[in-house]
PDB file of C-alpha atoms in Angstrom:
ATOM      1  CA  MET A  17      85.328  76.240-139.105  1.00 50.00           C
ATOM      2  CA  LYS A  18      86.047  74.878-142.575  1.00 56.00           C
ATOM      3  CA  ASP A  19      85.884  71.157-143.310  1.00 60.00           C
ATOM      4  CA  THR A  20      89.626  71.182-143.965  1.00 59.00           C
ATOM      5  CA  THR A  21      90.244  72.067-140.314  1.00 71.00           C
ATOM      6  CA  ILE A  22      88.338  69.024-139.008  1.00 76.00           C
ATOM      7  CA  ARG A  23      90.908  66.341-138.272  1.00 83.00           C
ATOM      8  CA  THR A  24      89.393  64.374-135.373  1.00 92.00           C
ATOM      9  CA  VAL A  25      86.102  62.743-134.512  1.00 91.00           C
ATOM     10  CA  ASP A  26      85.755  65.098-131.521  1.00 92.00           C
ATOM     11  CA  GLN A  27      86.039  68.144-133.791  1.00 92.00           C
ATOM     12  CA  LEU A  28      83.440  66.679-136.130  1.00 94.00           C
ATOM     13  CA  VAL A  29      80.967  65.937-133.331  1.00 96.00           C
ATOM     14  CA  GLU A  30      81.373  69.375-131.774  1.00 95.00           C
ATOM     15  CA  LYS A  31      80.880  71.010-135.179  1.00 95.00           C
ATOM     16  CA  LEU A  32      77.674  69.017-135.643  1.00 97.00           C
ATOM     17  CA  LEU A  33      76.475  69.850-132.108  1.00 97.00           C
ATOM     18  CA  ALA A  34      76.932  73.567-132.823  1.00 97.00           C
ATOM     19  CA  ILE A  35      74.919  73.245-136.049  1.00 97.00           C
ATOM     20  CA  ARG A  36      72.103  71.375-134.332  1.00 98.00           C
ATOM     21  CA  SER A  37      72.054  73.838-131.435  1.00 98.00           C
ATOM     22  CA  LYS A  38      71.653  76.727-133.872  1.00 97.00           C
ATOM     23  CA  ARG A  39      68.890  74.940-135.791  1.00 98.00           C
ATOM     24  CA  LEU A  40      66.919  74.293-132.607  1.00 98.00           C
ATOM     25  CA  GLY A  41      67.449  77.905-131.552  1.00 98.00           C
ATOM     26  CA  ALA A  42      66.241  79.204-134.902  1.00 98.00           C
ATOM     27  CA  HIS A  43      63.084  77.117-134.624  1.00 98.00           C
ATOM     28  CA  LEU A  44      62.299  78.336-131.089  1.00 98.00           C
ATOM     29  CA  LYS A  45      63.573  81.873-131.773  1.00 98.00           C
ATOM     30  CA  ALA A  46      65.878  81.482-128.792  1.00 98.00           C
ATOM     31  CA  GLU A  47      69.452  80.974-127.712  1.00 98.00           C
ATOM     32  CA  VAL A  48      70.069  77.357-126.682  1.00 98.00           C
ATOM     33  CA  LEU A  49      71.845  75.949-123.632  1.00 98.00           C
ATOM     34  CA  LEU A  50      72.081  72.221-122.943  1.00 98.00           C
ATOM     35  CA  VAL A  51      72.550  71.153-119.321  1.00 98.00           C
ATOM     36  CA  ALA A  52      73.064  67.458-118.518  1.00 98.00           C
ATOM     37  CA  SER A  53      74.251  67.412-114.927  1.00 97.00           C
ATOM     38  CA  GLU A  54      73.452  66.905-111.279  1.00 94.00           C
ATOM     39  CA  ILE A  55      72.603  70.236-109.697  1.00 95.00           C
ATOM     40  CA  ARG A  56      75.612  70.747-107.454  1.00 93.00           C
ATOM     41  CA  PRO A  57      77.603  73.811-106.340  1.00 94.00           C
ATOM     42  CA  GLY A  58      79.641  75.028-109.298  1.00 96.00           C
ATOM     43  CA  LEU A  59      76.997  74.350-111.945  1.00 98.00           C
ATOM     44  CA  ASP A  60      75.555  77.825-111.423  1.00 98.00           C
ATOM     45  CA  ALA A  61      78.966  79.442-111.942  1.00 98.00           C
ATOM     46  CA  ALA A  62      79.652  77.348-115.059  1.00 98.00           C
ATOM     47  CA  ILE A  63      76.315  78.387-116.582  1.00 98.00           C
ATOM     48  CA  ARG A  64      77.034  82.028-115.743  1.00 98.00           C
ATOM     49  CA  VAL A  65      80.421  81.901-117.462  1.00 97.00           C
ATOM     50  CA  GLU A  66      79.088  80.198-120.610  1.00 97.00           C
ATOM     51  CA  LEU A  67      76.169  82.597-120.985  1.00 97.00           C
ATOM     52  CA  GLU A  68      78.418  85.614-120.470  1.00 97.00           C
ATOM     53  CA  LYS A  69      80.809  84.280-123.132  1.00 96.00           C
ATOM     54  CA  LEU A  70      77.893  83.729-125.494  1.00 96.00           C
ATOM     55  CA  LYS A  71      76.683  87.270-124.867  1.00 94.00           C
ATOM     56  CA  GLN A  72      80.158  88.674-125.541  1.00 95.00           C
ATOM     57  CA  SER A  73      80.521  86.718-128.789  1.00 94.00           C
ATOM     58  CA  LYS A  74      77.394  88.017-130.524  1.00 92.00           C
ATOM     59  CA  LYS A  75      74.184  89.958-130.181  1.00 92.00           C
ATOM     60  CA  ILE A  76      71.868  87.486-128.439  1.00 93.00           C
ATOM     61  CA  CYS A  77      68.091  87.405-128.462  1.00 94.00           C
ATOM     62  CA  LYS A  78      66.239  87.783-125.166  1.00 96.00           C
ATOM     63  CA  THR A  79      64.810  84.248-125.035  1.00 98.00           C
ATOM     64  CA  LEU A  80      66.745  81.193-123.819  1.00 98.00           C
ATOM     65  CA  ALA A  81      65.779  77.554-124.378  1.00 98.00           C
ATOM     66  CA  ILE A  82      67.431  75.117-121.952  1.00 98.00           C
ATOM     67  CA  CYS A  83      67.602  71.474-122.967  1.00 98.00           C
ATOM     68  CA  LEU A  84      67.674  69.884-119.509  1.00 98.00           C
ATOM     69  CA  GLU A  85      68.573  66.463-118.132  1.00 98.00           C
ATOM     70  CA  THR A  86      69.166  66.090-114.387  1.00 96.00           C
ATOM     71  CA  ILE A  87      68.515  63.815-111.431  1.00 92.00           C
ATOM     72  CA  GLY A  88      68.266  66.929-109.235  1.00 90.00           C
ATOM     73  CA  GLY A  89      70.408  68.204-106.402  1.00 88.00           C
ATOM     74  CA  HIS A  90      70.695  71.362-104.322  1.00 89.00           C
ATOM     75  CA  ILE A  91      67.790  73.802-104.261  1.00 90.00           C
ATOM     76  CA  ASP A  92      70.099  76.738-103.406  1.00 93.00           C
ATOM     77  CA  VAL A  93      72.006  76.092-106.632  1.00 95.00           C
ATOM     78  CA  VAL A  94      68.696  76.143-108.534  1.00 96.00           C
ATOM     79  CA  ASP A  95      67.969  79.555-107.037  1.00 97.00           C
ATOM     80  CA  ARG A  96      71.339  80.903-108.199  1.00 98.00           C
ATOM     81  CA  ILE A  97      70.896  79.420-111.681  1.00 98.00           C
ATOM     82  CA  HIS A  98      67.528  81.141-111.917  1.00 98.00           C
ATOM     83  CA  THR A  99      69.175  84.462-110.973  1.00 98.00           C
ATOM     84  CA  VAL A 100      71.741  84.014-113.755  1.00 98.00           C
ATOM     85  CA  LEU A 101      69.125  83.116-116.364  1.00 98.00           C
ATOM     86  CA  ARG A 102      66.864  86.051-115.577  1.00 97.00           C
ATOM     87  CA  GLN A 103      69.798  88.457-115.542  1.00 97.00           C
ATOM     88  CA  HIS A 104      70.444  87.776-119.219  1.00 97.00           C
ATOM     89  CA  PHE A 105      67.053  86.752-120.650  1.00 97.00           C
ATOM     90  CA  ASP A 106      63.494  88.044-120.539  1.00 97.00           C
ATOM     91  CA  GLU A 107      61.965  84.639-121.281  1.00 98.00           C
ATOM     92  CA  VAL A 108      63.244  81.156-120.470  1.00 98.00           C
ATOM     93  CA  TYR A 109      61.943  77.909-121.967  1.00 98.00           C
ATOM     94  CA  PHE A 110      62.797  74.430-120.710  1.00 98.00           C
ATOM     95  CA  VAL A 111      62.949  71.451-123.060  1.00 98.00           C
ATOM     96  CA  VAL A 112      62.934  68.074-121.268  1.00 98.00           C
ATOM     97  CA  PRO A 113      63.544  65.255-123.760  1.00 98.00           C
ATOM     98  CA  ASP A 114      64.061  62.626-121.041  1.00 98.00           C
ATOM     99  CA  PHE A 115      63.989  63.515-117.320  1.00 97.00           C
ATOM    100  CA  ALA A 116      64.387  66.351-114.807  1.00 96.00           C
ATOM    101  CA  TYR A 117      63.877  65.152-111.242  1.00 93.00           C
ATOM    102  CA  SER A 118      63.568  66.820-107.837  1.00 88.00           C
ATOM    103  CA  ALA A 119      65.397  70.176-107.839  1.00 91.00           C
ATOM    104  CA  GLY A 120      65.489  69.855-111.634  1.00 95.00           C
ATOM    105  CA  THR A 121      61.694  69.936-111.607  1.00 95.00           C
ATOM    106  CA  VAL A 122      61.774  73.164-109.601  1.00 95.00           C
ATOM    107  CA  LEU A 123      64.200  74.609-112.157  1.00 97.00           C
ATOM    108  CA  ALA A 124      62.001  73.551-115.085  1.00 97.00           C
ATOM    109  CA  LEU A 125      58.946  75.074-113.418  1.00 96.00           C
ATOM    110  CA  SER A 126      60.750  78.425-113.217  1.00 97.00           C
ATOM    111  CA  GLY A 127      60.388  78.745-116.975  1.00 97.00           C
ATOM    112  CA  ASP A 128      57.838  80.633-119.044  1.00 97.00           C
ATOM    113  CA  ARG A 129      57.210  77.483-121.088  1.00 97.00           C
ATOM    114  CA  ILE A 130      57.998  73.778-120.704  1.00 98.00           C
ATOM    115  CA  TYR A 131      58.378  71.424-123.670  1.00 98.00           C
ATOM    116  CA  MET A 132      58.021  67.655-123.152  1.00 98.00           C
ATOM    117  CA  ASP A 133      56.709  64.636-125.043  1.00 98.00           C
ATOM    118  CA  TYR A 134      55.109  61.342-124.010  1.00 97.00           C
ATOM    119  CA  TYR A 135      58.511  59.923-122.946  1.00 97.00           C
ATOM    120  CA  SER A 136      59.616  62.920-120.862  1.00 98.00           C
ATOM    121  CA  VAL A 137      59.188  63.030-117.091  1.00 97.00           C
ATOM    122  CA  LEU A 138      59.551  65.491-114.261  1.00 96.00           C
ATOM    123  CA  GLY A 139      59.741  64.304-110.649  1.00 91.00           C
ATOM    124  CA  SER A 140      58.344  64.965-107.228  1.00 86.00           C
ATOM    125  CA  ILE A 141      59.911  67.877-105.364  1.00 82.00           C
ATOM    126  CA  ASP A 142      62.158  65.888-103.085  1.00 71.00           C
ATOM    127  CA  PRO A 143      64.934  67.940-101.433  1.00 66.00           C
ATOM    128  CA  GLN A 144      68.342  66.308-101.318  1.00 64.00           C
ATOM    129  CA  ILE A 145      71.497  66.701 -99.288  1.00 62.00           C
ATOM    130  CA  GLU A 146      74.872  64.996 -99.573  1.00 62.00           C
ATOM    131  CA  ASP A 147      75.772  62.073 -97.338  1.00 60.00           C
ATOM    132  CA  ALA A 148      79.257  61.427 -95.934  1.00 59.00           C
ATOM    133  CA  GLN A 149      80.354  59.915 -99.267  1.00 64.00           C
ATOM    134  CA  GLY A 150      79.093  62.882-101.303  1.00 64.00           C
ATOM    135  CA  ALA A 151      76.066  61.054-102.747  1.00 63.00           C
ATOM    136  CA  LEU A 152      72.762  62.917-102.955  1.00 59.00           C
ATOM    137  CA  VAL A 153      70.200  61.612-100.456  1.00 61.00           C
ATOM    138  CA  PRO A 154      66.449  62.246-101.098  1.00 63.00           C
ATOM    139  CA  GLY A 155      64.657  63.726 -98.137  1.00 62.00           C
ATOM    140  CA  LEU A 156      60.854  63.422 -98.359  1.00 61.00           C
ATOM    141  CA  GLY A 157      60.916  59.763 -97.286  1.00 60.00           C
ATOM    142  CA  TYR A 158      63.221  60.651 -94.385  1.00 62.00           C
ATOM    143  CA  ILE A 159      60.905  63.454 -93.234  1.00 64.00           C
ATOM    144  CA  SER A 160      57.782  61.329 -93.748  1.00 64.00           C
ATOM    145  CA  LYS A 161      59.162  58.406 -91.709  1.00 65.00           C
ATOM    146  CA  PHE A 162      60.195  60.779 -88.902  1.00 66.00           C
ATOM    147  CA  GLU A 163      56.690  62.273 -88.776  1.00 68.00           C
ATOM    148  CA  GLU A 164      55.155  58.779 -88.801  1.00 68.00           C
ATOM    149  CA  LEU A 165      57.264  57.681 -85.821  1.00 62.00           C
ATOM    150  CA  VAL A 166      56.487  60.829 -83.854  1.00 66.00           C
ATOM    151  CA  LYS A 167      52.761  60.275 -84.462  1.00 72.00           C
ATOM    152  CA  ARG A 168      52.995  56.640 -83.292  1.00 68.00           C
ATOM    153  CA  ILE A 169      54.810  57.710 -80.123  1.00 66.00           C
ATOM    154  CA  ASP A 170      52.233  60.411 -79.420  1.00 70.00           C
ATOM    155  CA  GLU A 171      49.351  57.964 -79.858  1.00 71.00           C
ATOM    156  CA  LYS A 172      50.700  55.384 -77.397  1.00 71.00           C
ATOM    157  CA  PRO A 173      50.199  55.581 -73.625  1.00 72.00           C
ATOM    158  CA  PRO A 174      53.129  57.010 -71.615  1.00 71.00           C
ATOM    159  CA  GLY A 175      55.953  54.496 -71.276  1.00 63.00           C
ATOM    160  CA  LYS A 176      54.646  52.212 -74.053  1.00 61.00           C
ATOM    161  CA  ALA A 177      56.678  53.538 -76.959  1.00 62.00           C
ATOM    162  CA  GLN A 178      60.211  52.605 -75.898  1.00 61.00           C
ATOM    163  CA  ALA A 179      61.016  50.763 -79.135  1.00 59.00           C
ATOM    164  CA  GLU A 180      59.846  53.619 -81.367  1.00 58.00           C
ATOM    165  CA  THR A 181      61.624  56.183 -79.206  1.00 57.00           C
ATOM    166  CA  ALA A 182      64.896  54.222 -79.282  1.00 59.00           C
ATOM    167  CA  TYR A 183      64.681  53.852 -83.065  1.00 52.00           C
ATOM    168  CA  LEU A 184      63.972  57.565 -83.432  1.00 55.00           C
ATOM    169  CA  LEU A 185      66.975  58.523 -81.322  1.00 54.00           C
ATOM    170  CA  ASN A 186      69.340  56.098 -83.055  1.00 63.00           C
ATOM    171  CA  LYS A 187      68.343  56.548 -86.683  1.00 62.00           C
ATOM    172  CA  PHE A 188      67.381  60.187 -87.126  1.00 59.00           C
ATOM    173  CA  ASP A 189      69.923  62.996 -87.244  1.00 65.00           C
ATOM    174  CA  PRO A 190      68.364  66.296 -86.068  1.00 66.00           C
ATOM    175  CA  GLY A 191      70.826  68.300 -88.167  1.00 59.00           C
ATOM    176  CA  ARG A 192      69.982  66.412 -91.351  1.00 67.00           C
ATOM    177  CA  LEU A 193      66.269  66.633 -90.591  1.00 66.00           C
ATOM    178  CA  PHE A 194      66.537  70.398 -90.160  1.00 64.00           C
ATOM    179  CA  LEU A 195      68.383  70.821 -93.466  1.00 67.00           C
ATOM    180  CA  LEU A 196      65.830  68.695 -95.331  1.00 69.00           C
ATOM    181  CA  GLU A 197      62.882  70.557 -93.819  1.00 71.00           C
ATOM    182  CA  GLN A 198      64.489  73.861 -94.788  1.00 77.00           C
ATOM    183  CA  ALA A 199      65.126  72.601 -98.335  1.00 76.00           C
ATOM    184  CA  LYS A 200      61.518  71.450 -98.648  1.00 79.00           C
ATOM    185  CA  SER A 201      60.166  74.806 -97.441  1.00 83.00           C
ATOM    186  CA  ARG A 202      62.525  76.638 -99.796  1.00 88.00           C
ATOM    187  CA  SER A 203      61.462  74.477-102.751  1.00 88.00           C
ATOM    188  CA  ILE A 204      57.775  75.169-102.115  1.00 89.00           C
ATOM    189  CA  ALA A 205      58.376  78.910-101.714  1.00 92.00           C
ATOM    190  CA  LEU A 206      60.367  79.120-104.953  1.00 94.00           C
ATOM    191  CA  LEU A 207      57.770  77.114-106.867  1.00 93.00           C
ATOM    192  CA  GLU A 208      54.978  79.383-105.673  1.00 93.00           C
ATOM    193  CA  GLU A 209      56.927  82.504-106.612  1.00 95.00           C
ATOM    194  CA  TRP A 210      58.185  81.324-110.006  1.00 96.00           C
ATOM    195  CA  LEU A 211      55.012  79.639-111.232  1.00 94.00           C
ATOM    196  CA  SER A 212      52.863  82.656-110.409  1.00 93.00           C
ATOM    197  CA  THR A 213      55.422  85.087-111.877  1.00 94.00           C
ATOM    198  CA  TYR A 214      56.402  83.306-115.099  1.00 95.00           C
ATOM    199  CA  LYS A 215      54.358  80.241-116.045  1.00 93.00           C
ATOM    200  CA  PHE A 216      51.030  81.827-115.086  1.00 92.00           C
ATOM    201  CA  LYS A 217      51.781  85.374-116.188  1.00 90.00           C
ATOM    202  CA  ASP A 218      49.397  85.148-119.171  1.00 86.00           C
ATOM    203  CA  TRP A 219      46.651  83.410-117.177  1.00 84.00           C
ATOM    204  CA  THR A 220      44.141  86.234-116.949  1.00 81.00           C
ATOM    205  CA  LYS A 221      40.821  84.367-117.328  1.00 78.00           C
ATOM    206  CA  THR A 222      39.517  80.973-116.209  1.00 72.00           C
ATOM    207  CA  GLU A 223      39.059  78.499-119.060  1.00 71.00           C
ATOM    208  CA  THR A 224      35.520  77.498-118.105  1.00 68.00           C
ATOM    209  CA  GLY A 225      33.745  80.613-116.866  1.00 66.00           C
ATOM    210  CA  GLN A 226      36.118  83.181-118.426  1.00 72.00           C
ATOM    211  CA  ASN A 227      36.284  84.873-115.035  1.00 77.00           C
ATOM    212  CA  PRO A 228      39.166  87.274-114.298  1.00 83.00           C
ATOM    213  CA  VAL A 229      42.241  85.746-112.635  1.00 84.00           C
ATOM    214  CA  ASN A 230      44.195  87.992-110.268  1.00 86.00           C
ATOM    215  CA  ALA A 231      47.636  87.667-108.670  1.00 87.00           C
ATOM    216  CA  GLN A 232      46.203  85.991-105.573  1.00 90.00           C
ATOM    217  CA  ALA A 233      44.472  83.307-107.664  1.00 88.00           C
ATOM    218  CA  ARG A 234      47.713  82.614-109.547  1.00 91.00           C
ATOM    219  CA  ARG A 235      49.564  82.314-106.248  1.00 90.00           C
ATOM    220  CA  GLU A 236      46.965  79.908-104.816  1.00 90.00           C
ATOM    221  CA  ARG A 237      47.114  77.738-107.934  1.00 91.00           C
ATOM    222  CA  ALA A 238      50.919  77.639-107.701  1.00 91.00           C
ATOM    223  CA  GLN A 239      50.659  76.624-104.035  1.00 91.00           C
ATOM    224  CA  LYS A 240      48.368  73.692-104.897  1.00 91.00           C
ATOM    225  CA  ILE A 241      50.830  72.466-107.522  1.00 92.00           C
ATOM    226  CA  ALA A 242      53.743  72.774-105.078  1.00 89.00           C
ATOM    227  CA  ASP A 243      51.816  70.882-102.392  1.00 87.00           C
ATOM    228  CA  ALA A 244      50.965  68.076-104.837  1.00 88.00           C
ATOM    229  CA  LEU A 245      54.542  67.702-106.073  1.00 88.00           C
ATOM    230  CA  CYS A 246      55.858  67.657-102.485  1.00 81.00           C
ATOM    231  CA  ASN A 247      53.423  64.960-101.334  1.00 77.00           C
ATOM    232  CA  PRO A 248      55.326  61.617-101.117  1.00 67.00           C
ATOM    233  CA  LYS A 249      52.054  59.693-100.706  1.00 71.00           C
ATOM    234  CA  LEU A 250      51.023  60.705-104.228  1.00 75.00           C
ATOM    235  CA  TRP A 251      54.240  59.618-105.941  1.00 66.00           C
ATOM    236  CA  HIS A 252      55.592  56.873-103.607  1.00 58.00           C
ATOM    237  CA  SER A 253      59.188  57.162-104.825  1.00 57.00           C
ATOM    238  CA  HIS A 254      61.891  59.792-105.301  1.00 51.00           C
ATOM    239  CA  SER A 255      62.613  58.431-108.784  1.00 60.00           C
ATOM    240  CA  ARG A 256      58.952  58.165-109.806  1.00 74.00           C
ATOM    241  CA  GLY A 257      58.605  59.983-113.115  1.00 89.00           C
ATOM    242  CA  ILE A 258      55.588  62.222-113.701  1.00 94.00           C
ATOM    243  CA  GLY A 259      54.724  62.295-117.383  1.00 96.00           C
ATOM    244  CA  ILE A 260      53.012  64.894-119.500  1.00 97.00           C
ATOM    245  CA  ALA A 261      49.560  63.308-119.124  1.00 96.00           C
ATOM    246  CA  GLU A 262      49.734  63.468-115.310  1.00 94.00           C
ATOM    247  CA  LEU A 263      51.173  66.975-115.322  1.00 95.00           C
ATOM    248  CA  ARG A 264      48.278  68.126-117.487  1.00 95.00           C
ATOM    249  CA  GLY A 265      45.761  66.064-115.478  1.00 92.00           C
ATOM    250  CA  ASP A 266      43.474  66.905-112.566  1.00 88.00           C
ATOM    251  CA  LYS A 267      46.088  66.546-109.795  1.00 86.00           C
ATOM    252  CA  ILE A 268      48.438  69.205-111.168  1.00 90.00           C
ATOM    253  CA  LYS A 269      46.806  70.940-114.183  1.00 89.00           C
ATOM    254  CA  LEU A 270      49.932  72.385-115.756  1.00 93.00           C
ATOM    255  CA  LYS A 271      50.111  73.665-119.299  1.00 93.00           C
ATOM    256  CA  ILE A 272      52.883  71.719-121.044  1.00 96.00           C
ATOM    257  CA  ASP A 273      53.862  72.082-124.713  1.00 97.00           C
ATOM    258  CA  ASP A 274      54.248  68.716-126.452  1.00 98.00           C
ATOM    259  CA  PHE A 275      57.187  69.101-128.829  1.00 98.00           C
ATOM    260  CA  SER A 276      56.246  65.863-130.617  1.00 98.00           C
ATOM    261  CA  GLU A 277      53.103  67.522-131.975  1.00 97.00           C
ATOM    262  CA  GLU A 278      55.347  69.465-134.350  1.00 97.00           C
ATOM    263  CA  ARG A 279      57.434  67.086-136.421  1.00 97.00           C
ATOM    264  CA  ALA A 280      60.142  69.597-137.320  1.00 98.00           C
ATOM    265  CA  LEU A 281      60.629  70.624-133.687  1.00 98.00           C
ATOM    266  CA  GLU A 282      60.683  67.035-132.463  1.00 98.00           C
ATOM    267  CA  GLU A 283      63.398  66.184-134.973  1.00 98.00           C
ATOM    268  CA  LYS A 284      65.565  69.149-133.971  1.00 98.00           C
ATOM    269  CA  VAL A 285      65.206  68.381-130.239  1.00 98.00           C
ATOM    270  CA  ARG A 286      66.047  64.706-130.652  1.00 98.00           C
ATOM    271  CA  LEU A 287      68.970  65.188-133.042  1.00 98.00           C
ATOM    272  CA  TYR A 288      70.618  67.722-130.737  1.00 98.00           C
ATOM    273  CA  TYR A 289      69.922  66.035-127.398  1.00 98.00           C
ATOM    274  CA  ASP A 290      70.676  62.460-128.486  1.00 98.00           C
ATOM    275  CA  LEU A 291      74.022  63.404-130.005  1.00 98.00           C
ATOM    276  CA  ALA A 292      75.035  65.463-126.962  1.00 98.00           C
ATOM    277  CA  ILE A 293      74.200  62.668-124.501  1.00 98.00           C
ATOM    278  CA  ASP A 294      75.867  59.984-126.611  1.00 97.00           C
ATOM    279  CA  TYR A 295      78.982  62.151-126.894  1.00 97.00           C
ATOM    280  CA  ARG A 296      78.980  62.779-123.125  1.00 97.00           C
ATOM    281  CA  ASN A 297      78.809  59.048-122.474  1.00 96.00           C
ATOM    282  CA  LYS A 298      81.646  58.310-124.888  1.00 96.00           C
ATOM    283  CA  LEU A 299      83.768  60.986-123.222  1.00 95.00           C
ATOM    284  CA  GLY A 300      83.046  59.372-119.854  1.00 95.00           C
ATOM    285  CA  ALA A 301      81.987  62.773-118.548  1.00 96.00           C
ATOM    286  CA  ARG A 302      79.789  63.007-115.486  1.00 93.00           C
ATOM    287  CA  SER A 303      78.228  66.312-116.503  1.00 97.00           C
ATOM    288  CA  ILE A 304      78.251  68.658-119.484  1.00 98.00           C
ATOM    289  CA  ILE A 305      76.863  71.991-120.575  1.00 98.00           C
ATOM    290  CA  HIS A 306      76.780  73.113-124.198  1.00 98.00           C
ATOM    291  CA  THR A 307      76.081  76.224-126.226  1.00 97.00           C
ATOM    292  CA  GLU A 308      76.763  76.893-129.899  1.00 96.00           C
ATOM    293  CA  ARG A 309      80.224  78.067-128.768  1.00 95.00           C
ATOM    294  CA  GLY A 310      81.152  74.568-127.605  1.00 96.00           C
ATOM    295  CA  LEU A 311      80.922  71.872-124.968  1.00 97.00           C
ATOM    296  CA  ARG A 312      82.186  72.130-121.398  1.00 96.00           C
ATOM    297  CA  ARG A 313      82.806  69.105-119.152  1.00 95.00           C
ATOM    298  CA  LEU A 314      82.149  69.575-115.454  1.00 92.00           C
TER     299      LEU A 314
END
């Protein structure tokens, strides 16, 4: 696109977004996809279409860097997104300049590498379903409160738990509880599989004793991380952000790349992400995805 063809602010911004996407990709030696969206049905198909168009338009490299912002959503959609990504790319990096909560955390942990800085946060693995109005409802608190009530009923003498029993019957939907429990189990299973397969693939020796690490050890480490991220007592809130220091710390012990440690990379991440999010907000769009080919509103 020549400068003489740029006649609107939208054209100018999209031209600049394409330039900044390519610069970030050149630095990471990767194709770049920006996703700023709730993880709902349809996002997986949109990502598939955009990546297929990108692949048709040029010879792509086999590494993808996803600049991700999301409050989370459906774990089944995460699974389908993962299938799309691994169909087209051998390695997948996730760059989280701001936040990726809940199912977004599961998606980020499916990558070979994760880039964050001191401001970035992931979230607890809190499965969500839609309520009657279509809003996403976090589930770990719902499950935890149900288990607490059942325990209180079990601990009381027969006939002495009428109030708790009545509350349980009136407030808890068995169908919703089943869906949330299934989503939680699915999230843990995917985390265990993806962490051990991708994030830990190069973990062959322990850091301290330099002892060999086998597939079983990688799987057990992934399970501990999944259990920690699915424990509501550790994080207290669905929206509680878990920063890079905690992710690297003793509770979780994840290897996270800090993009702010490299000034040139930090600048490229911020210039691209900040412009894309500001443009989304000015468009009044709920969700966007972007590649160097252009921006798509969802």
